[in-house]
Amino acid sequence: MLSGLNTLFTGQVLMRLDAVSSTNDFLKDLARDAGNAEGMVVTAQIQHAGRGQRGTIWSSEPGKNLIMSVLYRPAFLLADQQFYLSKAVALAVASVVRQQSGGNVQVKWPNDVLLNGKKVCGILIENLIAGNALQSVVGIGLNVNQDHFPEHLTNATSMSIEAGKPFVVDAVLKALCETLEANYLQLRSHVNVLDDRYEQSLFGMNQWLTFEADGREFSGCIKGVDAAGKLLVEQVSGKVKAFALKEIQLVA
Ligand code: BTN
C-alpha cells in the first residue's frame, strides 16, 4: 500500500519485490492472466537483468532509485497510436521530476527524461496481447538517490545529484502513480490532448543539431513527432523527413 495514494486504479495493487530479473518481465508474466488489475504496479529494489531501449542493459544501484512497471490496457488506442502512451508516460515523469527536484526537465525523443541536460529516467514500454486485449507494460527506471554512476554512463544523473538533497522514493512513487493516471485519463478522453505539452518539453525542438542516419552525418532541425511516433527532422534542403527509432541517432 502507498499511504494517501489518490488514484482510481494506478498503484492500488502494488507488489514490492526485493529482487527480480526485470520488473517488466515479471509483470508481463502476470499480465498474461487477464484477471489482473489494470494499473497494477510492480517495484523492485534490485534488478538482475534490467532491460533498456535498443537491447541495452539498465543498471541501478540497489535500493536507491525507482524501478517500476505498471500495467495498462489502452483499448482506446489504435495499433498505430501506441506512441501516445509513451508521450503520456514521459510527460508524467517529467512533471514529477520538475515538481520534486526542480531544474530544467526535458523529454528526449522518444521517451528519455533529461534533468539539466542529463538522463535521469529511461522508459521501456512493451506490448502483449492477452485474450483479445492489448496490454502495455510500462517500465520506468528513475534515478532518485544514486550519487555515483559507472564511468561509461557519462550522461547519467539523478534527482539527488541535481537538487543536492535526497528524496523519499515512496513519495516519488506516489506522485508518479497519480500523475501517470491523470495523463492516462486525459489521453483516454482525447488522444491529442498531450501533443502540445510534449513538443514544449521536447529536447532539441526547433534547434539545428547533428544526426546520423544511413551511416552519414547531417544537420537537422527537430520539428516534432508524427502520429506514429516518428521524429520529424527538417533537412538543410528544407524537406522534413520522418525517422523511426532505429533509423536515426543524435550525434551532437
Ligand atoms: C532506457 O533504455 O532508457 C529504458 C530503461 C527502462 C528501465 C526500466 S527499470 C524498470 C523496467 N524493467 C526493466 O527491465 N526495464 C524497465
GROMACS .gro file of C-alpha atoms in nm, residues 53-224:
model
  172
   53GLN     CA    1   1.580   0.052  -2.511
   54ARG     CA    2   1.757  -0.090  -2.817
   55GLY     CA    3   1.860  -0.408  -2.631
   56THR     CA    4   2.069  -0.227  -2.368
   57ILE     CA    5   2.109  -0.316  -2.001
   58TRP     CA    6   1.952  -0.093  -1.735
   59SER     CA    7   2.161  -0.077  -1.421
   60SER     CA    8   2.057   0.087  -1.099
   61GLU     CA    9   2.219   0.091  -0.756
   62PRO     CA   10   2.016  -0.132  -0.518
   63GLY     CA   11   1.757   0.048  -0.309
   64LYS     CA   12   1.844   0.397  -0.431
   65ASN     CA   13   1.614   0.452  -0.725
   66LEU     CA   14   1.266   0.390  -0.853
   67ILE     CA   15   1.241   0.073  -1.057
   68MET     CA   16   0.883   0.007  -1.151
   69SER     CA   17   0.646  -0.136  -1.408
   70VAL     CA   18   0.279  -0.056  -1.443
   71LEU     CA   19   0.013  -0.239  -1.641
   72TYR     CA   20  -0.228  -0.051  -1.867
   73ARG     CA   21  -0.485  -0.168  -2.120
   74PRO     CA   22  -0.517   0.126  -2.358
   75ALA     CA   23  -0.803  -0.020  -2.562
   76PHE     CA   24  -0.881   0.334  -2.685
   77LEU     CA   25  -0.554   0.350  -2.882
   78LEU     CA   26  -0.538   0.206  -3.233
   79ALA     CA   27  -0.244  -0.015  -3.327
   80ASP     CA   28  -0.064   0.279  -3.492
   81GLN     CA   29  -0.128   0.513  -3.200
   82GLN     CA   30   0.087   0.338  -2.940
   83PHE     CA   31   0.329   0.630  -2.918
   84TYR     CA   32   0.062   0.836  -2.742
   85LEU     CA   33   0.102   0.620  -2.432
   86SER     CA   34   0.474   0.680  -2.447
   87LYS     CA   35   0.413   1.056  -2.454
   88ALA     CA   36   0.178   1.037  -2.155
   89VAL     CA   37   0.433   0.841  -1.951
   90ALA     CA   38   0.733   1.059  -2.039
   91LEU     CA   39   0.536   1.374  -1.957
   92ALA     CA   40   0.421   1.227  -1.624
   93VAL     CA   41   0.779   1.151  -1.522
   94ALA     CA   42   0.893   1.493  -1.642
   95SER     CA   43   0.626   1.668  -1.439
   96VAL     CA   44   0.706   1.475  -1.118
   97VAL     CA   45   1.079   1.541  -1.156
   98ARG     CA   46   1.009   1.910  -1.223
   99GLN     CA   47   0.785   1.938  -0.914
  100GLN     CA   48   1.010   1.748  -0.678
  101SER     CA   49   1.365   1.836  -0.774
  102GLY     CA   50   1.324   2.148  -0.987
  103GLY     CA   51   1.578   2.220  -1.262
  104ASN     CA   52   1.546   2.209  -1.637
  105VAL     CA   53   1.343   1.900  -1.730
  106GLN     CA   54   1.302   1.787  -2.091
  107VAL     CA   55   1.187   1.482  -2.281
  108LYS     CA   56   1.439   1.345  -2.526
  109TRP     CA   57   1.272   1.158  -2.810
  110PRO     CA   58   1.135   0.906  -2.789
  111ASN     CA   59   1.091   0.900  -2.414
  112ASP     CA   60   1.404   0.962  -2.207
  113VAL     CA   61   1.369   1.227  -1.942
  114LEU     CA   62   1.657   1.471  -1.903
  115LEU     CA   63   1.730   1.675  -1.595
  116ASN     CA   64   1.966   1.968  -1.655
  117GLY     CA   65   2.065   1.804  -1.985
  118LYS     CA   66   2.148   1.460  -1.840
  119LYS     CA   67   1.943   1.142  -1.843
  120VAL     CA   68   1.752   1.094  -1.519
  121CYS     CA   69   1.496   0.840  -1.639
  122GLY     CA   70   1.453   0.570  -1.902
  123ILE     CA   71   1.122   0.422  -2.010
  124LEU     CA   72   1.061   0.087  -2.178
  125ILE     CA   73   0.706   0.013  -2.291
  126GLU     CA   74   0.631  -0.340  -2.407
  127ASN     CA   75   0.302  -0.458  -2.551
  128LEU     CA   76   0.149  -0.802  -2.538
  129ILE     CA   77  -0.184  -0.948  -2.631
  130ALA     CA   78  -0.367  -1.147  -2.363
  131GLY     CA   79  -0.709  -1.274  -2.453
  132ASN     CA   80  -0.826  -1.016  -2.704
  133ALA     CA   81  -0.685  -0.724  -2.516
  134LEU     CA   82  -0.370  -0.528  -2.589
  135GLN     CA   83  -0.175  -0.487  -2.268
  136SER     CA   84   0.104  -0.238  -2.219
  137VAL     CA   85   0.371  -0.295  -1.959
  138VAL     CA   86   0.525   0.044  -1.884
  139GLY     CA   87   0.871   0.012  -1.731
  140ILE     CA   88   1.024   0.315  -1.565
  141GLY     CA   89   1.375   0.349  -1.425
  142LEU     CA   90   1.401   0.683  -1.247
  143ASN     CA   91   1.730   0.775  -1.081
  144VAL     CA   92   1.629   0.923  -0.748
  145ASN     CA   93   1.909   0.896  -0.490
  146GLN     CA   94   2.202   0.741  -0.675
  147ASP     CA   95   2.508   0.960  -0.624
  148HIS     CA   96   2.762   0.783  -0.844
  149PHE     CA   97   2.729   0.623  -1.186
  150PRO     CA   98   2.967   0.390  -1.370
  151GLU     CA   99   3.223   0.582  -1.574
  152HIS     CA  100   3.081   0.478  -1.909
  153LEU     CA  101   2.744   0.639  -1.823
  154THR     CA  102   2.879   0.987  -1.875
  155ASN     CA  103   2.537   1.138  -1.936
  156ALA     CA  104   2.351   0.990  -1.636
  157THR     CA  105   2.227   1.184  -1.338
  158SER     CA  106   1.979   1.157  -1.052
  159MET     CA  107   1.731   1.384  -0.880
  160SER     CA  108   1.953   1.395  -0.569
  161ILE     CA  109   2.267   1.492  -0.763
  162GLU     CA  110   2.087   1.777  -0.937
  163ALA     CA  111   1.890   1.901  -0.635
  164GLY     CA  112   2.168   1.847  -0.382
  165LYS     CA  113   1.938   1.662  -0.140
  166PRO     CA  114   1.795   1.311  -0.100
  167PHE     CA  115   1.434   1.220  -0.180
  168VAL     CA  116   1.190   0.972  -0.026
  169VAL     CA  117   1.150   0.714  -0.303
  170ASP     CA  118   0.795   0.625  -0.191
  171ALA     CA  119   0.688   0.989  -0.218
  172VAL     CA  120   0.821   0.996  -0.574
  173LEU     CA  121   0.637   0.669  -0.647
  174LYS     CA  122   0.309   0.808  -0.511
  175ALA     CA  123   0.337   1.130  -0.713
  176LEU     CA  124   0.425   0.931  -1.022
  177CYS     CA  125   0.127   0.694  -0.987
  178GLU     CA  126  -0.104   0.994  -0.953
  179THR     CA  127   0.046   1.184  -1.246
  180LEU     CA  128   0.061   0.877  -1.470
  181GLU     CA  129  -0.305   0.816  -1.409
  182ALA     CA  130  -0.402   1.179  -1.466
  183ASN     CA  131  -0.221   1.177  -1.803
  184TYR     CA  132  -0.364   0.837  -1.894
  185LEU     CA  133  -0.718   0.956  -1.825
  186GLN     CA  134  -0.660   1.273  -2.028
  187LEU     CA  135  -0.532   1.064  -2.316
  188ARG     CA  136  -0.837   0.841  -2.290
  189SER     CA  137  -1.063   1.145  -2.321
  190HIS     CA  138  -0.876   1.285  -2.622
  191VAL     CA  139  -0.579   1.124  -2.786
  192ASN     CA  140  -0.412   1.452  -2.896
  193VAL     CA  141  -0.450   1.632  -2.566
  194LEU     CA  142  -0.083   1.597  -2.466
  195ASP     CA  143   0.073   1.679  -2.804
  196ASP     CA  144   0.149   2.045  -2.734
  197ARG     CA  145   0.297   1.970  -2.393
  198TYR     CA  146   0.516   1.701  -2.546
  199GLU     CA  147   0.651   1.940  -2.809
  200GLN     CA  148   0.709   2.212  -2.549
  201SER     CA  149   0.917   1.967  -2.343
  202LEU     CA  150   1.100   1.813  -2.638
  203PHE     CA  151   1.478   1.840  -2.623
  204GLY     CA  152   1.619   1.997  -2.940
  205MET     CA  153   1.286   2.122  -3.071
  206ASN     CA  154   1.347   2.384  -3.342
  207GLN     CA  155   1.722   2.359  -3.295
  208TRP     CA  156   1.981   2.264  -3.555
  209LEU     CA  157   2.168   1.955  -3.435
  210THR     CA  158   2.389   1.686  -3.587
  211PHE     CA  159   2.226   1.349  -3.656
  212GLU     CA  160   2.341   1.024  -3.807
  213ALA     CA  161   2.122   0.815  -4.037
  214ASP     CA  162   2.211   0.557  -4.302
  215GLY     CA  163   2.575   0.583  -4.200
  216ARG     CA  164   2.608   0.954  -4.274
  217GLU     CA  165   2.602   1.264  -4.056
  218PHE     CA  166   2.382   1.558  -4.138
  219SER     CA  167   2.246   1.878  -3.984
  220GLY     CA  168   1.882   1.868  -3.898
  221CYS     CA  169   1.623   2.061  -3.704
  222ILE     CA  170   1.363   1.876  -3.494
  223LYS     CA  171   1.014   1.985  -3.592
  224GLY     CA  172   0.815   1.747  -3.371
   0.00000   0.00000   0.00000
